[in-house]
mmCIF file of C-alpha atoms in Angstrom:
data_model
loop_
_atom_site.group_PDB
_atom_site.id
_atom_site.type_symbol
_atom_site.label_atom_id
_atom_site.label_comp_id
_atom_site.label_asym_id
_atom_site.label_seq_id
_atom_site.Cartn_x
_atom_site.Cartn_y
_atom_site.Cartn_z
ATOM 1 C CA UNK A 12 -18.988 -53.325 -53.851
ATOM 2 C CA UNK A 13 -17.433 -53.361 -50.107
ATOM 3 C CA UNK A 14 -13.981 -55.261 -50.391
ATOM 4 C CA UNK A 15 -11.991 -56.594 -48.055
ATOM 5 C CA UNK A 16 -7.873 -56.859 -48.057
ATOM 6 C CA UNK A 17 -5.934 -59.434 -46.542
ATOM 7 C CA UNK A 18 -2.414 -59.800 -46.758
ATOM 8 C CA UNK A 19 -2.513 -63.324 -47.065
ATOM 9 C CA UNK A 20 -5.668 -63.779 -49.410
ATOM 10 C CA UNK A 21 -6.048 -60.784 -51.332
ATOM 11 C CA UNK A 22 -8.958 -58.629 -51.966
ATOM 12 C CA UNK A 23 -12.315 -60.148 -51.648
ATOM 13 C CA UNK A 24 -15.665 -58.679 -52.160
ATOM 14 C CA UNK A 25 -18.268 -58.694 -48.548
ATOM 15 C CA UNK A 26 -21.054 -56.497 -50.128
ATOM 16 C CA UNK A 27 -21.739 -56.739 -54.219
ATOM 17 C CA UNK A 28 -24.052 -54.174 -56.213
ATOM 18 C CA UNK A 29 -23.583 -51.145 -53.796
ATOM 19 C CA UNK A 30 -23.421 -47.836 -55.447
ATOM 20 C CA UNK A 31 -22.470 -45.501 -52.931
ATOM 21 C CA UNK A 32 -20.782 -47.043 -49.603
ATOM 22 C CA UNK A 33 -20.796 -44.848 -46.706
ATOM 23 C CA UNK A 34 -21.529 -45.348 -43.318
ATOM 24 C CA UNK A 35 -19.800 -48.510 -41.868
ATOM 25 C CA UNK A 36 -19.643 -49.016 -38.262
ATOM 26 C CA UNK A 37 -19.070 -52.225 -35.813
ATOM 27 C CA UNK A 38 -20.205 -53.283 -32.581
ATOM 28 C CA UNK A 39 -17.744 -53.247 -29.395
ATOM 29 C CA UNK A 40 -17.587 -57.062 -29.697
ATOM 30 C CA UNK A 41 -17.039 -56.794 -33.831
ATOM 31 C CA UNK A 42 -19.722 -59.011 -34.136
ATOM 32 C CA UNK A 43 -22.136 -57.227 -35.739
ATOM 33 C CA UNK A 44 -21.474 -54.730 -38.818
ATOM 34 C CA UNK A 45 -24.184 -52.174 -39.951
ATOM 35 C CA UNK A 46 -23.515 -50.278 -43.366
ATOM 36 C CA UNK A 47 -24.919 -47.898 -45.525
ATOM 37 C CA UNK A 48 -25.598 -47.557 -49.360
ATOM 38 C CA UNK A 49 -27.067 -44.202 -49.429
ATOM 39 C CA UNK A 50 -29.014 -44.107 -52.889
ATOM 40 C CA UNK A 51 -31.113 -46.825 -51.097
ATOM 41 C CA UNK A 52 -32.056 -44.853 -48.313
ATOM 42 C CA UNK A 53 -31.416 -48.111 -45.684
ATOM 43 C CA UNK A 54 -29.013 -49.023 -42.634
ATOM 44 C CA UNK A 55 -28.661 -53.132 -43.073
ATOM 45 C CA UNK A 56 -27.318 -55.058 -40.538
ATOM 46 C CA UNK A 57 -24.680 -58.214 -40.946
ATOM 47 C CA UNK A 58 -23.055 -60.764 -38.637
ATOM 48 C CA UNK A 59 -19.431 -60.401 -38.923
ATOM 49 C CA UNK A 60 -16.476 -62.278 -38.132
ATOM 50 C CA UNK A 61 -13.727 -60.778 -37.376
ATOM 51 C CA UNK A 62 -11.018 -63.583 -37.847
ATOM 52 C CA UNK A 63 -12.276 -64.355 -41.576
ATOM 53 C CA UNK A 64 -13.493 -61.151 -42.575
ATOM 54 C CA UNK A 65 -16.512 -62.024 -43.904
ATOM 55 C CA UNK A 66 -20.214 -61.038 -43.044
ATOM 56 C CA UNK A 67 -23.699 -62.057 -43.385
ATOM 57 C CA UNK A 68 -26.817 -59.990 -44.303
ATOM 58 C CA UNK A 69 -29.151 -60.556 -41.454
ATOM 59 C CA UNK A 70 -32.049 -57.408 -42.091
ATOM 60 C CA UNK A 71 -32.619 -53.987 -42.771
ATOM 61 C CA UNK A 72 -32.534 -52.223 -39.714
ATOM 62 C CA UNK A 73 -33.507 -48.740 -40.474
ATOM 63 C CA UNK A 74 -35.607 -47.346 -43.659
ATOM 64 C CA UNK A 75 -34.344 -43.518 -44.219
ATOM 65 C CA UNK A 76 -38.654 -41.836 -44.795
ATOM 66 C CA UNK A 77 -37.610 -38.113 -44.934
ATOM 67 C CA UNK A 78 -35.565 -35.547 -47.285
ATOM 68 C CA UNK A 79 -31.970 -36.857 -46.217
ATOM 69 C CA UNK A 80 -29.736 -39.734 -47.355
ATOM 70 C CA UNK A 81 -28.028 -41.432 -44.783
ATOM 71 C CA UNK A 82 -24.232 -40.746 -45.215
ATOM 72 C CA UNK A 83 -21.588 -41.380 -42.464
ATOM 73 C CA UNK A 84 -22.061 -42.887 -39.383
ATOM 74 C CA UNK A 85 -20.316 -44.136 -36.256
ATOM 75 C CA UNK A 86 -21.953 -46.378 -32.938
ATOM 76 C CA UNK A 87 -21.962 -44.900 -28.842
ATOM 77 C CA UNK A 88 -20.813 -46.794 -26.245
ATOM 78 C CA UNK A 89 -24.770 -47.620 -25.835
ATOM 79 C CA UNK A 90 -24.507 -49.733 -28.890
ATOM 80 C CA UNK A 91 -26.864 -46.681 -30.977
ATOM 81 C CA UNK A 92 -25.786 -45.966 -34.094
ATOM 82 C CA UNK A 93 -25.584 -42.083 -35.026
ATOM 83 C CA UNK A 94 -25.898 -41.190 -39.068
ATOM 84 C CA UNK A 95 -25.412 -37.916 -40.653
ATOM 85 C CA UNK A 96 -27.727 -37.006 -43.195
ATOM 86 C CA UNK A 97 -26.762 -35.831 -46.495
ATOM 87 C CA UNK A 98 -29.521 -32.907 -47.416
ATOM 88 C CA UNK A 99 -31.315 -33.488 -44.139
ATOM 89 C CA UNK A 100 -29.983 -30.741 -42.022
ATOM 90 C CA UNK A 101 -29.136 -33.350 -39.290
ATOM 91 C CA UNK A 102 -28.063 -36.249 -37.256
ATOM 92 C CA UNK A 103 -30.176 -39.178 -35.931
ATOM 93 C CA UNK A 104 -29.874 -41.571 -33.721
ATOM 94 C CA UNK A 105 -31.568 -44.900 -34.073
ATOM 95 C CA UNK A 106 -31.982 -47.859 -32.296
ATOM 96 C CA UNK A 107 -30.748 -50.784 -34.164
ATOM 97 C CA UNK A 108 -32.529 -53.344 -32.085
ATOM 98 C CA UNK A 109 -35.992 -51.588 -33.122
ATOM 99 C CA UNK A 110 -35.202 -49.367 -35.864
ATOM 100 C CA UNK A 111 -36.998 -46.281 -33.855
ATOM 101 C CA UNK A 112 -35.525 -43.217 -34.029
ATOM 102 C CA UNK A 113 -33.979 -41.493 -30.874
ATOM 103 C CA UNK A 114 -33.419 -38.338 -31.563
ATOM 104 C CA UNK A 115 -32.458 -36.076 -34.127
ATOM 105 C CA UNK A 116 -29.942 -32.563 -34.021
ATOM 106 C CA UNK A 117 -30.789 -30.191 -36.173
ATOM 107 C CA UNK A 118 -27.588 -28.301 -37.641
ATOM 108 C CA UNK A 119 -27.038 -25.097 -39.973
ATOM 109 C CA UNK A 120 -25.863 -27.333 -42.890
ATOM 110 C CA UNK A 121 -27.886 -28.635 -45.571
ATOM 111 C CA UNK A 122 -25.372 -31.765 -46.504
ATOM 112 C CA UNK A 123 -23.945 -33.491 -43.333
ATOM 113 C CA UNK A 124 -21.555 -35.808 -44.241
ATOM 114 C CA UNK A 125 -19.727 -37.678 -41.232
ATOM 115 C CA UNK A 126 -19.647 -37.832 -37.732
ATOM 116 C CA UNK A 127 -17.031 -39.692 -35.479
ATOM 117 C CA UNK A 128 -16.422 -40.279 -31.504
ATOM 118 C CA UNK A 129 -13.672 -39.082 -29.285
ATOM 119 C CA UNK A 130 -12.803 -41.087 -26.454
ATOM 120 C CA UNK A 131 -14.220 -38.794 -24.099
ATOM 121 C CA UNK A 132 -17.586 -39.655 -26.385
ATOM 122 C CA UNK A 133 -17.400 -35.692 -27.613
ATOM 123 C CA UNK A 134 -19.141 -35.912 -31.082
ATOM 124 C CA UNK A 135 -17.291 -34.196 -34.330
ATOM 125 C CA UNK A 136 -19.564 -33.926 -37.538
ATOM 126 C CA UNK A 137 -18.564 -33.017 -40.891
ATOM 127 C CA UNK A 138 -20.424 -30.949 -43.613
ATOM 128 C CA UNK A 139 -20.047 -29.775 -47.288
ATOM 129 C CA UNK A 140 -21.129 -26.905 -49.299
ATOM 130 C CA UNK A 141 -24.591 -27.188 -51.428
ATOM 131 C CA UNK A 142 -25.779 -25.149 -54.115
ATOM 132 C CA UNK A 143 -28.845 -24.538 -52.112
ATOM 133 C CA UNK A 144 -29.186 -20.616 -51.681
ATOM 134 C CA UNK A 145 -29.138 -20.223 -47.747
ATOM 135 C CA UNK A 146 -26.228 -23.085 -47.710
ATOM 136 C CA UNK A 147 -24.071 -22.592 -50.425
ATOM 137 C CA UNK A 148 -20.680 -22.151 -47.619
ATOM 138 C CA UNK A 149 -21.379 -24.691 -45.015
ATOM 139 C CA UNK A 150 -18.614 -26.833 -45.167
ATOM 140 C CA UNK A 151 -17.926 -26.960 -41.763
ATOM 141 C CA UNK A 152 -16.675 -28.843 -38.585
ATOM 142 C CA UNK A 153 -19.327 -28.879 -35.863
ATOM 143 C CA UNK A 154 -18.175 -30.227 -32.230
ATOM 144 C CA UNK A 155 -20.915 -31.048 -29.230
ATOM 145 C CA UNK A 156 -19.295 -31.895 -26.222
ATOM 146 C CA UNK A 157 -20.260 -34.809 -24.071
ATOM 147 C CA UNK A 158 -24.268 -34.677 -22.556
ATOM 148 C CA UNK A 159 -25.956 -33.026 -25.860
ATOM 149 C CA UNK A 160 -28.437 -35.296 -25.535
#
């Protein structure tokens, strides 16, 4: 489940029958929130309110086809969202108004994990070991700089 704490009310549940949570990301106007369950291979989208707390399943905004999971994830100033992708050797961008894929970066890591923003919209991406034989040590920190698009 994906709970929410307030001080006032106490924990509630937003999201019930998850398995794994990940990726959870808002828009710049905290309207919308897109999250991940990564055993079901889909990015859904909600409404959100930010002075309640509580959100609204609107769709599924992006179906995960390939070898990867999708795992962490954070939104661009462009309103994309960017999602690492646990045994996909990558990140990909989507679209959420379409669900089309913008591009993908291909990294030496089997198991990408997270990725997160500066502000100067550098990109930092997280990775962890697999017991794959050509990636058995990439846990690693990988950092593109502005314009790696």
């Amino acid at each position: 489940s994906l709970l929410s704490y307030d001080i006032e009310n106490g924990i509630k549940t937003l999201i019930s029958g998850t398995t794994i949570s990940n990726g959870i990301v808002f828009t710049k106007n905290s309207k919308k929130m897109y999250f991940i369950d990564t055993p079901t291979k889909v990015v859904k989208e909600y409404n959100y309110n930010l002075y309640s707390g509580n959100c609204q399943f609107l769709r599924k905004v992006i179906k995960f086809n390939n070898e990867g999971e999708p795992d962490g994830m954070d939104i661009d100033n462009k309103g994309n969202l960017w999602i690492a992708e646990w045994g996909g050797n990558a990140v990909s961008v989507w679209n959420p108004d379409n669900g089309k894929q913008l591009a993908r970066i291909n990294l030496p890591a089997k198991n990408i994990t997270s990725l997160t923003f500066d502000n100067n919209e550098n990109l930092y991406i997280t990775s962890a070991n697999s017991n794959k034989k050509n990636y058995k040590k990439t846990a690693k920190l990988f950092f593109l700089r502005k314009n790696y698009e």
